[in-house]
Coordinates of C-alpha atoms in Angstrom, one line a residue:
M1 CA 69.2 104.4 -102.0
N2 CA 66.8 103.1 -105.1
Q3 CA 64.1 100.5 -105.0
P4 CA 64.6 97.4 -107.3
L5 CA 63.3 97.9 -110.5
T6 CA 62.9 95.1 -113.0
P7 CA 64.9 94.8 -116.2
E8 CA 62.1 95.5 -118.2
A9 CA 61.3 99.1 -116.4
I10 CA 64.9 99.7 -117.0
S11 CA 64.8 99.4 -120.4
E12 CA 61.5 101.0 -120.7
A13 CA 62.8 103.7 -118.6
F14 CA 66.1 103.6 -121.1
T15 CA 63.1 104.8 -123.8
T16 CA 61.7 107.2 -122.7
A17 CA 65.1 108.9 -121.4
F18 CA 66.3 108.5 -125.1
G19 CA 63.6 107.9 -127.6
H20 CA 64.6 104.1 -128.4
A21 CA 64.9 101.0 -127.4
P22 CA 68.5 99.7 -125.9
D23 CA 70.5 96.9 -127.0
G24 CA 70.4 94.9 -123.4
V25 CA 70.1 95.4 -120.0
W26 CA 73.3 94.0 -117.8
S27 CA 73.7 94.2 -113.6
A28 CA 76.5 93.5 -111.4
P29 CA 76.2 93.4 -107.3
G30 CA 77.5 95.1 -104.9
R31 CA 79.2 92.6 -102.2
V32 CA 80.3 92.1 -98.6
N33 CA 83.7 91.4 -97.6
L34 CA 83.1 88.5 -95.1
I35 CA 86.5 89.1 -93.8
G36 CA 90.6 90.2 -95.7
E37 CA 90.4 94.2 -95.0
H38 CA 93.0 96.1 -97.2
T39 CA 94.8 92.7 -97.6
D40 CA 93.8 92.9 -101.5
Y41 CA 96.8 95.6 -102.1
N42 CA 99.1 93.7 -100.2
E43 CA 98.6 90.7 -102.6
G44 CA 97.2 88.4 -99.7
F45 CA 93.7 86.7 -99.2
V46 CA 90.4 88.0 -99.2
L47 CA 86.9 86.3 -98.8
P48 CA 83.7 88.0 -100.4
F49 CA 80.8 87.7 -101.6
A50 CA 78.3 89.2 -104.1
I51 CA 75.2 90.9 -102.5
D52 CA 71.4 90.7 -103.7
R53 CA 71.5 94.6 -104.4
A54 CA 73.2 95.5 -107.8
A55 CA 73.6 98.4 -110.5
C56 CA 72.1 97.8 -113.9
V57 CA 72.6 99.5 -117.3
A58 CA 71.1 99.3 -119.9
V59 CA 73.5 100.5 -123.3
R60 CA 72.7 101.1 -126.6
L61 CA 75.6 101.7 -129.3
R62 CA 75.5 104.7 -131.4
G63 CA 76.8 105.3 -134.4
D64 CA 78.7 108.5 -134.1
N65 CA 81.3 109.6 -130.9
T66 CA 78.7 111.0 -128.3
A67 CA 78.3 109.6 -124.9
R68 CA 74.9 110.2 -123.2
L69 CA 74.6 109.1 -119.6
L70 CA 72.0 109.3 -117.2
S71 CA 71.3 107.4 -113.9
S72 CA 67.8 107.2 -111.5
Y73 CA 70.1 107.9 -108.8
G74 CA 69.6 111.8 -107.6
D75 CA 68.8 115.0 -110.3
A76 CA 71.9 115.1 -111.8
G77 CA 70.4 115.1 -115.8
M78 CA 71.9 113.6 -118.4
E79 CA 75.1 114.0 -119.4
T80 CA 76.7 114.6 -123.2
V81 CA 79.8 113.7 -124.0
D82 CA 82.2 113.8 -126.8
L83 CA 84.5 110.2 -126.4
S84 CA 87.1 112.1 -129.1
T85 CA 87.9 114.5 -126.0
L86 CA 87.9 111.5 -123.3
S87 CA 91.1 111.4 -121.3
H88 CA 91.9 109.8 -118.2
D89 CA 91.6 113.3 -115.8
T90 CA 88.4 114.8 -117.3
M91 CA 86.3 112.6 -115.8
D92 CA 84.5 113.7 -112.5
G93 CA 81.1 112.6 -110.6
W94 CA 79.3 109.3 -110.9
T95 CA 79.9 109.5 -115.0
A96 CA 83.8 108.8 -114.1
Y97 CA 82.7 105.0 -113.0
P98 CA 81.3 103.9 -116.4
L99 CA 83.4 106.7 -118.6
G100 CA 86.6 105.1 -116.7
V101 CA 85.8 101.3 -118.1
V102 CA 85.1 103.1 -121.4
W103 CA 88.5 104.6 -121.3
V104 CA 90.0 101.3 -119.9
L105 CA 88.6 99.3 -123.2
R106 CA 89.3 101.7 -125.2
Q107 CA 93.5 101.9 -124.1
M108 CA 93.0 98.0 -124.5
G109 CA 92.2 98.8 -128.0
V110 CA 88.4 97.9 -128.0
G111 CA 86.2 99.5 -130.0
I112 CA 83.6 101.2 -128.5
G113 CA 82.2 104.6 -130.5
G114 CA 79.0 106.2 -129.3
F115 CA 76.3 105.0 -126.6
D116 CA 73.3 105.9 -124.5
L117 CA 73.6 104.3 -121.3
F118 CA 71.0 104.2 -118.1
L119 CA 71.9 103.7 -115.0
H120 CA 69.9 102.2 -111.5
S121 CA 72.1 100.8 -108.6
T122 CA 70.3 99.6 -105.3
V123 CA 73.8 99.7 -104.0
P124 CA 74.0 102.3 -101.1
S125 CA 76.5 104.9 -102.1
G126 CA 79.6 105.2 -99.9
A127 CA 78.3 102.3 -97.2
G128 CA 81.2 100.4 -98.2
L129 CA 79.3 97.6 -99.9
S130 CA 81.4 98.7 -103.3
S131 CA 78.6 100.9 -105.1
S132 CA 81.4 101.9 -107.6
A133 CA 82.6 98.1 -108.8
A134 CA 79.4 97.6 -109.1
I135 CA 78.7 100.3 -111.7
E136 CA 82.0 99.2 -113.3
C137 CA 81.6 95.4 -113.6
A138 CA 78.3 96.2 -115.0
V139 CA 79.2 99.0 -117.6
A140 CA 82.5 96.3 -118.4
S141 CA 80.5 93.1 -119.2
A142 CA 78.0 95.4 -121.2
F143 CA 80.7 96.8 -123.8
N144 CA 82.3 93.2 -123.5
E145 CA 79.7 91.7 -125.4
L146 CA 78.4 94.5 -127.4
A147 CA 81.8 94.8 -128.4
G148 CA 82.9 91.8 -129.1
A149 CA 86.0 92.0 -127.2
G150 CA 85.9 88.3 -125.5
L151 CA 87.7 88.9 -122.3
S152 CA 87.3 86.4 -119.3
A153 CA 85.8 87.5 -116.3
N154 CA 89.6 87.6 -114.6
E155 CA 90.6 90.2 -117.3
L156 CA 87.5 92.2 -116.5
V157 CA 88.5 92.4 -113.1
L158 CA 91.5 94.5 -114.0
V159 CA 89.4 96.7 -116.1
G160 CA 87.5 97.9 -113.4
Q161 CA 90.3 98.2 -111.0
R162 CA 92.5 100.4 -113.5
A163 CA 89.4 102.9 -113.5
E164 CA 89.2 102.9 -110.5
N165 CA 92.8 103.3 -109.7
E166 CA 93.5 105.6 -113.0
V167 CA 90.4 107.4 -113.8
V168 CA 88.4 108.0 -110.3
G169 CA 91.9 108.0 -108.0
A170 CA 91.2 105.2 -105.5
P171 CA 93.9 103.1 -105.2
T172 CA 92.3 99.7 -104.6
G173 CA 92.6 96.1 -105.3
I174 CA 91.2 93.8 -107.2
L175 CA 89.0 92.5 -104.5
D176 CA 85.2 94.3 -104.9
Q177 CA 85.5 93.4 -108.9
S178 CA 86.2 90.4 -108.4
A179 CA 83.3 89.5 -106.0
S180 CA 81.0 91.3 -108.7
L181 CA 82.5 89.4 -111.7
L182 CA 82.9 85.9 -110.0
S183 CA 80.5 85.2 -107.5
T184 CA 78.0 82.5 -107.6
E185 CA 74.3 82.2 -105.5
G186 CA 75.1 80.7 -102.3
H187 CA 79.3 80.7 -102.0
A188 CA 82.0 83.5 -101.0
V189 CA 85.2 84.0 -103.4
F190 CA 88.0 82.9 -101.6
L191 CA 90.2 84.9 -104.0
D192 CA 94.3 84.9 -103.6
C193 CA 95.1 88.4 -104.9
R194 CA 98.2 87.9 -106.0
T195 CA 98.0 85.1 -108.3
Q196 CA 94.2 86.0 -108.9
E197 CA 93.4 82.4 -108.6
S198 CA 89.5 81.6 -106.9
R199 CA 87.6 79.3 -105.8
L200 CA 83.9 79.4 -104.5
V201 CA 83.4 78.3 -100.9
P202 CA 79.9 77.4 -100.2
L203 CA 78.6 80.0 -97.5
D204 CA 74.5 78.7 -97.7
L205 CA 73.9 81.0 -94.4
A206 CA 69.8 80.0 -94.9
A207 CA 70.3 76.5 -94.5
N208 CA 72.2 76.9 -91.2
G209 CA 69.3 79.4 -89.8
L210 CA 71.7 82.3 -90.2
L211 CA 71.3 85.7 -91.7
I212 CA 73.8 88.6 -91.8
L213 CA 72.4 91.6 -91.3
V214 CA 74.3 94.8 -92.8
V215 CA 74.3 98.4 -90.7
D216 CA 74.9 101.5 -93.0
T217 CA 76.0 103.8 -90.3
K218 CA 75.5 106.6 -93.0
V219 CA 79.0 108.0 -92.2
T220 CA 80.1 107.8 -96.0
H221 CA 83.3 107.4 -96.8
A222 CA 85.7 108.0 -100.0
H223 CA 88.5 105.5 -100.8
A224 CA 90.4 108.4 -103.6
T225 CA 90.3 110.3 -100.0
G226 CA 93.1 110.5 -97.8
G227 CA 93.0 107.8 -95.3
Y228 CA 92.7 104.7 -97.3
A229 CA 95.6 105.8 -99.4
A230 CA 97.7 106.8 -96.1
R231 CA 96.9 103.1 -95.2
R232 CA 98.5 101.7 -98.5
A233 CA 101.6 103.6 -98.3
S234 CA 101.8 102.7 -94.6
C235 CA 101.8 98.9 -95.7
E236 CA 104.3 100.0 -98.8
L237 CA 106.8 101.3 -96.7
G238 CA 106.2 98.6 -94.3
A239 CA 107.3 95.6 -97.0
E240 CA 110.0 98.2 -98.2
V241 CA 111.6 98.3 -94.6
L242 CA 111.2 94.6 -94.2
G243 CA 112.6 93.6 -97.7
V244 CA 109.3 92.0 -99.1
K245 CA 107.4 92.0 -102.2
A246 CA 104.3 92.4 -100.5
L247 CA 103.2 92.0 -96.9
R248 CA 101.6 88.7 -97.9
D249 CA 105.4 87.6 -98.0
V250 CA 105.2 88.4 -93.7
T251 CA 104.7 85.8 -91.8
A252 CA 103.1 85.7 -88.1
A253 CA 106.3 84.0 -86.7
E254 CA 108.2 87.0 -88.4
L255 CA 105.9 89.6 -86.4
P256 CA 108.7 89.9 -83.7
E257 CA 111.3 90.8 -85.8
A258 CA 109.4 92.8 -87.6
A259 CA 108.5 95.0 -84.5
G260 CA 112.3 95.9 -84.1
L261 CA 112.4 96.8 -87.4
L262 CA 109.5 99.6 -87.8
D263 CA 107.9 102.6 -85.9
P264 CA 105.2 102.1 -83.9
E265 CA 102.1 102.9 -86.3
T266 CA 103.6 101.2 -89.2
Y267 CA 103.8 98.0 -87.3
R268 CA 100.7 97.8 -86.6
R269 CA 99.3 98.5 -89.9
V270 CA 101.7 95.6 -90.6
R271 CA 100.8 93.1 -87.9
H272 CA 96.7 93.8 -89.2
I273 CA 97.2 93.1 -93.0
V274 CA 99.7 89.5 -91.7
T275 CA 97.1 88.3 -89.1
E276 CA 94.2 89.0 -91.0
D277 CA 95.7 87.2 -94.2
Q278 CA 95.9 84.4 -91.4
R279 CA 92.1 85.0 -90.7
V280 CA 91.1 84.2 -94.1
L281 CA 92.7 81.1 -94.6
D282 CA 91.5 80.1 -91.2
T283 CA 87.8 81.3 -91.9
V284 CA 88.0 79.1 -95.4
A285 CA 89.2 76.1 -93.3
V286 CA 86.1 76.4 -91.3
L287 CA 83.8 77.1 -93.3
D288 CA 84.8 74.2 -95.5
D289 CA 84.8 71.9 -92.3
A290 CA 82.6 73.0 -89.9
G291 CA 80.4 75.8 -91.3
P292 CA 79.2 79.1 -90.9
R293 CA 77.6 78.9 -87.7
A294 CA 81.9 78.1 -86.4
I295 CA 83.4 81.3 -87.9
G296 CA 82.1 84.1 -85.5
P297 CA 84.9 84.9 -83.2
L298 CA 87.3 85.4 -86.1
L299 CA 85.0 88.1 -87.7
T300 CA 85.1 89.8 -84.5
A301 CA 89.2 89.2 -84.1
S302 CA 89.2 90.9 -87.6
H303 CA 87.4 94.1 -86.6
A304 CA 89.4 94.5 -83.1
S305 CA 92.3 94.1 -85.7
M306 CA 90.7 97.0 -87.9
R307 CA 89.6 99.3 -84.7
D308 CA 93.3 99.0 -83.1
D309 CA 95.8 98.1 -85.4
F310 CA 94.7 99.5 -89.0
E311 CA 92.7 102.2 -87.1
I312 CA 90.0 102.5 -89.9
S313 CA 86.8 102.1 -87.6
C314 CA 84.7 104.7 -86.2
E315 CA 82.9 105.1 -83.3
E316 CA 79.3 104.5 -84.9
L317 CA 81.2 101.0 -86.6
D318 CA 82.8 100.0 -82.9
L319 CA 78.9 100.9 -82.1
A320 CA 77.2 98.7 -83.9
V321 CA 79.7 96.0 -84.1
D322 CA 79.5 96.0 -80.0
T323 CA 75.6 96.3 -79.9
A324 CA 74.8 93.5 -82.3
L325 CA 77.6 91.6 -80.2
A326 CA 76.2 91.9 -77.0
H327 CA 72.3 90.9 -78.6
G328 CA 73.2 87.4 -79.8
A329 CA 75.4 87.8 -83.0
L330 CA 77.8 85.3 -83.3
G331 CA 80.5 87.3 -85.0
A332 CA 80.6 90.6 -86.1
R333 CA 83.4 93.6 -87.8
M334 CA 83.0 96.6 -89.9
T335 CA 83.6 95.9 -93.4
G336 CA 85.0 97.7 -96.8
G337 CA 87.5 100.5 -96.5
G338 CA 86.4 101.7 -93.4
F339 CA 86.3 105.3 -92.0
G340 CA 82.4 105.1 -92.0
G341 CA 80.8 102.6 -94.1
S342 CA 79.1 99.7 -93.0
A343 CA 79.3 96.7 -90.1
I344 CA 77.8 93.0 -90.3
A345 CA 76.8 90.8 -88.1
L346 CA 76.5 87.1 -88.4
I347 CA 73.2 86.2 -86.2
P348 CA 70.8 83.0 -85.9
A349 CA 67.9 84.5 -88.2
A350 CA 65.6 84.3 -84.9
E351 CA 67.7 87.3 -83.1
E352 CA 67.1 89.5 -86.3
P353 CA 64.5 91.5 -84.3
A354 CA 66.3 91.7 -81.0
V355 CA 69.8 92.8 -83.0
R356 CA 68.0 95.5 -85.1
A357 CA 66.2 97.2 -82.1
A358 CA 69.3 96.9 -79.8
V359 CA 71.3 98.6 -82.5
V360 CA 68.3 101.6 -83.3
G361 CA 68.2 102.6 -79.9
A362 CA 72.1 102.6 -79.4
F363 CA 72.6 105.0 -82.2
A364 CA 69.4 106.5 -81.2
A365 CA 71.3 107.0 -77.4
A366 CA 74.3 108.1 -78.4
G367 CA 72.7 110.7 -80.9
F368 CA 74.2 109.4 -84.2
T369 CA 71.9 109.3 -87.3
A370 CA 69.3 106.6 -87.7
P371 CA 71.6 103.5 -89.5
D372 CA 70.1 101.7 -92.3
I373 CA 69.6 98.1 -91.5
F374 CA 69.2 95.7 -93.9
A375 CA 69.8 91.5 -94.4
V376 CA 72.1 90.5 -97.0
S377 CA 72.3 86.8 -99.5
P378 CA 75.4 85.3 -101.0
A379 CA 74.3 86.1 -104.7
Q380 CA 74.9 86.1 -108.3
G381 CA 77.6 87.9 -109.8
A382 CA 77.7 89.6 -113.3
L383 CA 75.2 88.8 -116.0
R384 CA 73.1 90.3 -118.5
V385 CA 69.7 90.2 -117.8
L386 CA 67.9 91.2 -120.6

């Protein structure tokens, strides 16, 4: 994972690579989803927050139709693209994320010609913390300003989602881009994925003596692969059989009837979505009323549902959650699309050393790859930083 660089250092790296200074530097954060997993594409509710790890892009417009792209991550080298040949099925690798956003904006009629772009990201890739959405939102913010497009944050959310769906090939909802673009420091974003209405919910962990520890299991996942798409297909089948527009429209009281209409696997998928939507609403109510110390059981119940009903956890995630709970965590769950990635644990700050040591020890005893463990704070969303 890259170490943080100042905006000035990113500008300097751009200048060294391309021979001229950028027009500006834009930043967009990754996210932790506090609760509400796979509910977004079911038009339900989610509660993510931006984290203090971000993708930064330095960009300069060119006078031709050539794009030159360089990343500080890995050793891929500079890529040069003729934008006149750009199509949604010709982009791959890391450049599919920035080029996908550019392609969507151009499809919308935004006048974007050639450009030079340098990317530096501190969001771990494949960890379930939305490294891809961070890139998309940073790039969308940059070109929205540079091209004078005047798009709102909610419109930029849809730009990022369309790039993810149509270019990258990942059938994701709007959760990740919304968290990256709409967040403010010390708050989570309560989002209705049907209406795109949102409000900020206070999540002042430090004032309550808490922190959220991320355990990156190092089991990488990819949304464009089959597991995520299969879960989405199950949800769509469930909604079709139950005669609703989306599973958001099914209530907990209707689950017994649904059990008689659906095959057992589809029913379990539906039950996760219906109960997870309710857990999001309950978590928001508890945060508003009692604060973050009281939400732990809801987080843990969410993990059990993802493990047993949605079946998107893995041994490493379960071990991280169980170990954290056994050593003082108030609640813990896997976060992100699943099939690997990260778990989060809500812990009293004083318990951090004990929880870290216990998780590291448990992974070593099980013969798993050593996890990367770090604390995150609710952070500011996308903005221009230079």
